[in-house]
Coordinates of C-alpha atoms in Angstrom, one line a residue:
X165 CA 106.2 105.9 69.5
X166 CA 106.0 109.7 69.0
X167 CA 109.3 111.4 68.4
X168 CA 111.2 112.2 71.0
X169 CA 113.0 115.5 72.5
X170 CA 113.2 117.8 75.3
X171 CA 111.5 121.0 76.1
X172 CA 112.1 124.0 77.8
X173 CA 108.9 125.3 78.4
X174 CA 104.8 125.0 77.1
X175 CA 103.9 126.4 73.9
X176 CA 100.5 125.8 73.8
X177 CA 98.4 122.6 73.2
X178 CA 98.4 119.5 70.4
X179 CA 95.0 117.1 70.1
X180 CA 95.2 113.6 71.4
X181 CA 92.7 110.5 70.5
X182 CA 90.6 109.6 73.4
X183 CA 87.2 107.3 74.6
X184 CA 85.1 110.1 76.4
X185 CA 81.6 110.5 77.9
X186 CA 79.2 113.1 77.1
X187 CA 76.5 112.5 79.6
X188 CA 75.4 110.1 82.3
X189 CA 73.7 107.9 80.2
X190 CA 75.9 108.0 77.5
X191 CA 78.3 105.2 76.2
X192 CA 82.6 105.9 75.6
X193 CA 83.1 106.7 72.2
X194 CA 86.2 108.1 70.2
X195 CA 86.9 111.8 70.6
X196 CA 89.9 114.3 70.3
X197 CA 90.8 115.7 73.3
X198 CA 93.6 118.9 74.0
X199 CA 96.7 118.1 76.2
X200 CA 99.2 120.9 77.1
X201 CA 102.6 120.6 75.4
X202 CA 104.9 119.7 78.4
X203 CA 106.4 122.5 80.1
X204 CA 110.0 122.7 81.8
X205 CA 109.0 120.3 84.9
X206 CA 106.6 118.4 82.8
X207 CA 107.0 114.5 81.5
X208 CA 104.8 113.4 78.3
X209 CA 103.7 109.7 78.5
X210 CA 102.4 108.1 75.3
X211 CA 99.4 105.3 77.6
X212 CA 100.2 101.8 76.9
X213 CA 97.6 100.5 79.4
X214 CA 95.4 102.2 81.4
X215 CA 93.3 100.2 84.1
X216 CA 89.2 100.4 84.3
X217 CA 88.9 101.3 88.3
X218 CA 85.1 101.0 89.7
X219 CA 85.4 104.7 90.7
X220 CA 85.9 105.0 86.6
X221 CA 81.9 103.6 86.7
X222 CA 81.1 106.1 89.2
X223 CA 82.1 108.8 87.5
X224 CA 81.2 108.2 84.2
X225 CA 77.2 108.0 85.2
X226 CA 77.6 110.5 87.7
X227 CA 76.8 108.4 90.5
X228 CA 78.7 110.4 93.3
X229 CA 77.2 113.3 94.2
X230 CA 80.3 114.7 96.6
X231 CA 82.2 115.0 92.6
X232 CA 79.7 115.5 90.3
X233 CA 80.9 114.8 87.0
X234 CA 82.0 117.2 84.6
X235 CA 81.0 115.9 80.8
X236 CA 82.8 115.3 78.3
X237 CA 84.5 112.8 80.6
X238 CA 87.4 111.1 79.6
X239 CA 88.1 108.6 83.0
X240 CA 91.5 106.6 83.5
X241 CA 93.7 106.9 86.8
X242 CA 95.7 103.8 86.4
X243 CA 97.9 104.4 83.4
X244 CA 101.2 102.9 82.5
X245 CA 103.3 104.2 79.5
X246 CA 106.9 105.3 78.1
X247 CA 108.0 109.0 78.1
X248 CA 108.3 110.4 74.9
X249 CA 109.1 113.9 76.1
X250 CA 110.6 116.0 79.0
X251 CA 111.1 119.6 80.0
X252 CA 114.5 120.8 80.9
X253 CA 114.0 120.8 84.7
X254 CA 112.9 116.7 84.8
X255 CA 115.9 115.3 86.3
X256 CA 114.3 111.3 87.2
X257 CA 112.7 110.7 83.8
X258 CA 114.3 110.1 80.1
X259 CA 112.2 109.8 76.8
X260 CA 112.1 105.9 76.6
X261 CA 111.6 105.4 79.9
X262 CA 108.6 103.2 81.7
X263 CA 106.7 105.5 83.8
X264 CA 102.8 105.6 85.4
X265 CA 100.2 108.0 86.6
X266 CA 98.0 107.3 89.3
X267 CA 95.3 109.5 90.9
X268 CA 96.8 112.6 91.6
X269 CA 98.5 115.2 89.0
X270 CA 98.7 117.8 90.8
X271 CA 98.5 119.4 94.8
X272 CA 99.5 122.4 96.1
X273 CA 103.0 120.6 97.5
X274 CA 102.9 123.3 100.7
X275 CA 100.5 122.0 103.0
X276 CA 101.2 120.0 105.9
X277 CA 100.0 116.9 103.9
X278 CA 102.0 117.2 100.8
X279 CA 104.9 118.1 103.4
X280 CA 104.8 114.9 104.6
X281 CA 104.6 112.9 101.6
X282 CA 100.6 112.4 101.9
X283 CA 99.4 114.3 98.9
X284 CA 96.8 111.9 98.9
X285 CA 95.3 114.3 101.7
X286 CA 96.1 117.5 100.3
X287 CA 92.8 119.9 100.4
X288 CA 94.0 121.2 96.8
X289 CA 94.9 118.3 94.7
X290 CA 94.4 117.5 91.0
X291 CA 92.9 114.5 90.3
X292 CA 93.6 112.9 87.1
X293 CA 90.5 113.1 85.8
X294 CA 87.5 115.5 86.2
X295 CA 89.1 117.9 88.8
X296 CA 89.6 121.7 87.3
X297 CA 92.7 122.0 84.9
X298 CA 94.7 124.8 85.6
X299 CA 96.7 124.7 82.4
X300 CA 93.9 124.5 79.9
X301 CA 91.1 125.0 81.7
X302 CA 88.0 122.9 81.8
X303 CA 88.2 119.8 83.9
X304 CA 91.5 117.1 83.3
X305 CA 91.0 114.4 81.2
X306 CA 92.0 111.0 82.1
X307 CA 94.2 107.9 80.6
X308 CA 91.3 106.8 78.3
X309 CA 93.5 108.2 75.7
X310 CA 96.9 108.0 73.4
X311 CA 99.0 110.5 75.8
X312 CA 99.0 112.6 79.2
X313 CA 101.2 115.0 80.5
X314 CA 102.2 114.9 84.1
X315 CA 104.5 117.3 86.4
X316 CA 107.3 115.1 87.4
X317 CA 106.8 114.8 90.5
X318 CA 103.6 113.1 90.1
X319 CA 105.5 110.7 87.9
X320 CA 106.4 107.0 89.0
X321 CA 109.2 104.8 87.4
X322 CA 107.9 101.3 86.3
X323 CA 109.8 98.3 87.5
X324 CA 111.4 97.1 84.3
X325 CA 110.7 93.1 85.6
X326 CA 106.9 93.8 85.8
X327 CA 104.5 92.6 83.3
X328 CA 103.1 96.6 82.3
X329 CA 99.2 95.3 81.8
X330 CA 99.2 94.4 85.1
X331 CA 100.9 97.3 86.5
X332 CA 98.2 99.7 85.6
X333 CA 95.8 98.4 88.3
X334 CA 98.7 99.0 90.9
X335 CA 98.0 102.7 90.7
X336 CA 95.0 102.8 92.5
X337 CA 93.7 98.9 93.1
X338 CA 97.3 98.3 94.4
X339 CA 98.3 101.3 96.4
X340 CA 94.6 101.6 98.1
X341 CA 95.4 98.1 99.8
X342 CA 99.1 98.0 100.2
X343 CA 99.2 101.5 102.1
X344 CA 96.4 100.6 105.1
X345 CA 98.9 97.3 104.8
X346 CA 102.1 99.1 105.7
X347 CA 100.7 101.7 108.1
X348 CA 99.0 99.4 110.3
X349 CA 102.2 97.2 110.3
X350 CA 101.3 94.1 109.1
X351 CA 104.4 91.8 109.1
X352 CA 105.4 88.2 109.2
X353 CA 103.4 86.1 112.5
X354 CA 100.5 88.6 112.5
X355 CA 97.1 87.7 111.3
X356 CA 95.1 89.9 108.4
X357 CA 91.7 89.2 107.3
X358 CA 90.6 90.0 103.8
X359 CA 87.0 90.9 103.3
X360 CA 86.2 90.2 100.0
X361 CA 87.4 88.9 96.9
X362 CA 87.2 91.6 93.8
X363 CA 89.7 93.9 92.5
X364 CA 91.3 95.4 95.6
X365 CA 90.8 92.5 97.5
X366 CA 92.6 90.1 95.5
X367 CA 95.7 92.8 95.9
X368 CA 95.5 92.9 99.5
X369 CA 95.6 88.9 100.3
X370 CA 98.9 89.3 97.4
X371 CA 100.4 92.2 99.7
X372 CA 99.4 90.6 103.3
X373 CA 100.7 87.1 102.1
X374 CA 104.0 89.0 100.4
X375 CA 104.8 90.4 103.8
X376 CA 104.4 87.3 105.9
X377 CA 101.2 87.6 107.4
X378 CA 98.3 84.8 108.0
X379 CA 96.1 85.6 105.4
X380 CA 92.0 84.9 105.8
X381 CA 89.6 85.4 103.2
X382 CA 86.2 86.5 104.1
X383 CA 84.0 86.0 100.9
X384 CA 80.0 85.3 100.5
X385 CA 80.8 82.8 97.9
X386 CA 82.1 79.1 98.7
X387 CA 83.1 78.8 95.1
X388 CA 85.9 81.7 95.5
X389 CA 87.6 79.4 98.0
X390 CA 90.1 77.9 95.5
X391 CA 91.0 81.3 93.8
X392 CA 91.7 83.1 97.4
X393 CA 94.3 79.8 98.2
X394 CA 95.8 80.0 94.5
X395 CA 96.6 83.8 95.3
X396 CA 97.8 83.2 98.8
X397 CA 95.2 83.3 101.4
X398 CA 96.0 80.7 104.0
X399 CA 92.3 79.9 104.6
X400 CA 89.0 81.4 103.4
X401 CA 86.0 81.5 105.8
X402 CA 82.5 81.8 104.0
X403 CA 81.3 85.0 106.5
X404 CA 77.8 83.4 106.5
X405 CA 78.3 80.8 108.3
X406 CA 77.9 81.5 111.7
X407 CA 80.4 78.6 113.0
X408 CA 83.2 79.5 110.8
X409 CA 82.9 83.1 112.2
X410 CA 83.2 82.4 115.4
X411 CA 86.2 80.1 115.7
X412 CA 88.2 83.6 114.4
X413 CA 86.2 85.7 117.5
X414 CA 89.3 87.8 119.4
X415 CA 91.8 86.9 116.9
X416 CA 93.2 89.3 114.2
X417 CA 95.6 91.9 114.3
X418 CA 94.2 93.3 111.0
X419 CA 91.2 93.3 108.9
X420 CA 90.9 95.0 105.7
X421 CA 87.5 95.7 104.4
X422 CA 87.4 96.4 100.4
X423 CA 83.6 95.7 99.8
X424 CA 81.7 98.6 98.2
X425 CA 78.3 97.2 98.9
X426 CA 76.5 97.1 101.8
X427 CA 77.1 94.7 104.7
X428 CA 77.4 94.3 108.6
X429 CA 81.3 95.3 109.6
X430 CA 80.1 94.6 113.6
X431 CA 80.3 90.7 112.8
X432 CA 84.0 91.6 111.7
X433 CA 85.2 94.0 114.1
X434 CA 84.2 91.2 116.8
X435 CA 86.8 89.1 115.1
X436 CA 89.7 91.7 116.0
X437 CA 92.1 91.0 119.4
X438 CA 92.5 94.0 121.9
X439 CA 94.5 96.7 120.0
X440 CA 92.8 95.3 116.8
X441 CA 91.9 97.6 113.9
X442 CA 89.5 97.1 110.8
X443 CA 90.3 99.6 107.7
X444 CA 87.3 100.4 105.2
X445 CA 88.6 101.1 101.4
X446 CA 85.4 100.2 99.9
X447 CA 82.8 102.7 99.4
X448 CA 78.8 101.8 100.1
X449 CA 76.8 104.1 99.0
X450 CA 74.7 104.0 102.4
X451 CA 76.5 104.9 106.2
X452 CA 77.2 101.6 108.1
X453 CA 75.9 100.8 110.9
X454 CA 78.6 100.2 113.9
X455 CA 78.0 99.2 117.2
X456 CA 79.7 101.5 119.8
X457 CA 80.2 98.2 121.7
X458 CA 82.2 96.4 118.9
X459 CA 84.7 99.6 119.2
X460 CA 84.8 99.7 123.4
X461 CA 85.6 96.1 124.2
X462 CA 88.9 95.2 123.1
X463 CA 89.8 98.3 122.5
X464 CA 89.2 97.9 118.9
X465 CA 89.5 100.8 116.0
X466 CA 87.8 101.1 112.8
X467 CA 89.3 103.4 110.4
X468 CA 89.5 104.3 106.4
X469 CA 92.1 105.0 103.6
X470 CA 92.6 106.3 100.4
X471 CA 94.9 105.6 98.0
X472 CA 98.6 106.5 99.3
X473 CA 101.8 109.8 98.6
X474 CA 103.6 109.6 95.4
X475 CA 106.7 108.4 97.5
X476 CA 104.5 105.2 98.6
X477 CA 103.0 104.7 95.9
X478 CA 106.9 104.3 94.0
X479 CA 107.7 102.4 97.5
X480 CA 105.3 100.3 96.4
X481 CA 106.2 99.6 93.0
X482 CA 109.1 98.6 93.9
X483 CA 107.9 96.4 96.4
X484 CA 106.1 94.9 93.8
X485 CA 109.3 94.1 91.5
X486 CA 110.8 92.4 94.3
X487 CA 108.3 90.3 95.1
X488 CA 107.0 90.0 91.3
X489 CA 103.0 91.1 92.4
X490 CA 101.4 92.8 89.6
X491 CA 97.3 92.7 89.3
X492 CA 95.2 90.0 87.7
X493 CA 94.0 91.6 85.1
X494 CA 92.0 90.4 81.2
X495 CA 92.9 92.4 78.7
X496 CA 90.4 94.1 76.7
X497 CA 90.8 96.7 73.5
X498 CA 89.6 100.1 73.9
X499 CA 86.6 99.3 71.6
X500 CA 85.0 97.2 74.4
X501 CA 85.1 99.3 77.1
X502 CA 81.5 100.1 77.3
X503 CA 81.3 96.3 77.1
X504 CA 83.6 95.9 80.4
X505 CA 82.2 98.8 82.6
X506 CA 78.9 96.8 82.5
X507 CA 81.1 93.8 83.5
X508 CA 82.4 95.6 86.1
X509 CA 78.9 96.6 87.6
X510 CA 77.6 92.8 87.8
X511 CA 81.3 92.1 89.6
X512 CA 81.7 89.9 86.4
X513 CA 85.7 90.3 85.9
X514 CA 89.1 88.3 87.2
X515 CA 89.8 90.5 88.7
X516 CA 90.4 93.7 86.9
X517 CA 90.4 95.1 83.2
X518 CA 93.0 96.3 81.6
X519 CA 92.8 98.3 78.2
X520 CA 95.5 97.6 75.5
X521 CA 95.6 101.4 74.3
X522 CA 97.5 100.6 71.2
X523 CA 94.1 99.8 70.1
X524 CA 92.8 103.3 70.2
X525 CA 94.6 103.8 66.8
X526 CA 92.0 101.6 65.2
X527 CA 89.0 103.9 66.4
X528 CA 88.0 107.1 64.6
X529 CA 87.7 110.2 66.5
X530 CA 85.7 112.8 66.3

């Protein structure tokens, strides 16, 4: 761990070892990257794990042209880590301390958004990677690396009880299913349906089953049956099968959607009772195609969400300690991450990665 000691104020920048992209075709490789020395309301973190999220795929080959990516590209947006420094206005953190980054790193805290703890939806935020740095210019670089520093308030405390690999995926795998979760009220009696079976999925039929919910699975696969009962689902229905569909018509209070590819939601939103509602958090990259007739019988709503406020997110976190949820996750070093992001794109991880950044020491940089 890096020396510790409190700051009053930024006085300039010092290098940090980092995996980086230099083009959309290019593999990670080891690089030296600037961070700002942390300023008075500013928390250091030296990265102990960092999750690989599929927007991290995205991203890195440039495949989203709403962000186009900004090379070199260091991704990262699920990072856990210990504090190693703090400015003199932090008040919640302590070098030593367990804390995490997720997403966001910055917003302009004034807007009615961030106002009401949903700087998730703030039209100026900072995203942790690849949005414009206002400190050091350039874009921000992401937790592919030794160290980040964070305002505080973008901070989150770690749950000492948690196991911290499987933490990381929390920050965005975690909070993109629990908040649709809570704000749609699922609680104990009320039946949720899980559409797929992949890295947010297999948080969501956690989080439903953790809050007392009847949990269905919705997968392609018959073999995935025994994994979605081993992490709570009550049953798992194999969504081609016609027969097995229709004994759940009228029936759900919930359904959250987290497949990325593309697929016909109607034959799920005819699955939800009269007040029902469906939530979308994965991404195709083609427009669905929804029937206006699924929506006007029933009454039925389809709706999306991303990600979730700080103060949720830490909500939870803690939600998570009490319950003892953390993500599945394998465990790679930094030097395979080029290695896993393929993985990723043929769906071939349980059910997320997790890099071991106390690796990163053993690459050279550049």
């Amino acid at each position: 761990m890096s020396t510790t000691q409190f700051v009053s104020k930024s006085t300039g920048q010092y290098e940090s070892k980092a995996y980086s992209a230099a083009g959309p075709e290019s593999s990670l490789t080891p690089a030296t990257i600037k961070r700002r020395e942390p300023g008075g309301d500013d928390v250091q973190i030296e990265i102990l794990f960092c999750g690989i999220c599929h927007s991290d795929l995205h991203q890195v080959r440039n495949e989203w042209s709403a962000m186009p990516t900004v090379y070199p590209c260091v991704p990262g947006h699920e990072i856990v880590g210990r504090v190693t420094k703090v400015g003199t206005a932090v008040t919640k953190f302590r070098p030593g301390d367990l804390a995490a980054v997720g997403c966001l790193v910055d917003s302009d805290r004034s807007c009615n958004s961030c106002e009401s703890g949903l700087e998730q939806f703030c039209p100026n935020m900072t995203l942790t990677y690849n949005s414009p740095d206002t400190h050091l210019g350039g874009v921000t670089f992401g937790g592919y690396s030794d160290s980040i520093v964070v305002k505080e308030h973008f901070v989150l405390k770690v749950p000492e009880n948690l196991n911290l690999a499987g933490v990381a995926p929390l920050l965005c795998a975690g909070i993109t299913t629990y908040s649709p979760i809570r704000h749609w009220g699922v609680t104990k009696g009320k039946k949720v349906g899980v559409v797929g079976l992949g890295g947010l999925g297999h948080m969501a039929v956690k989080f439903a089953h953790a809050f007392g919910a009847h949990v269905v699975v919705f997968t392609t696969s018959p073999k995935k049956k025994e994994d979605a009962l081993n992490l709570g689902a009550d049953e798992v229905v194999v969504s081609r099968n016609i027969e097995e569909m229709n004994k759940h018509l009228t029936s759900f209070d919930f359904i959250i959607d987290t497949v990325s590819a593309e697929h016909d939601i109607n034959s799920y939103l005819q699955l939800l009772r009269p007040d029902g509602n469906m939530t979308l958090v994965g991404a195709p990259d083609k427009p669905h195609a929804v029937s206006a007739m699924s929506l006007l019988f029933n009454r039925r709503s389809l709706s999306g969400s991303l990600i979730g406020g700080i103060a949720e997110t830490q909500e939870m976190l803690e939600f998570c300690s009490k319950h003892d949820i953390t993500a599945d996750v394998e465990i790679i070093p930094i030097q395979k991450v080029n290695e896993a992001l393929e993985r990723l794109a043929r769906a071939d991880v349980k059910y997320r990665f997790s890099i071991d950044m106390a690796t990163l020491k053993q690459s050279k940089t550049t």
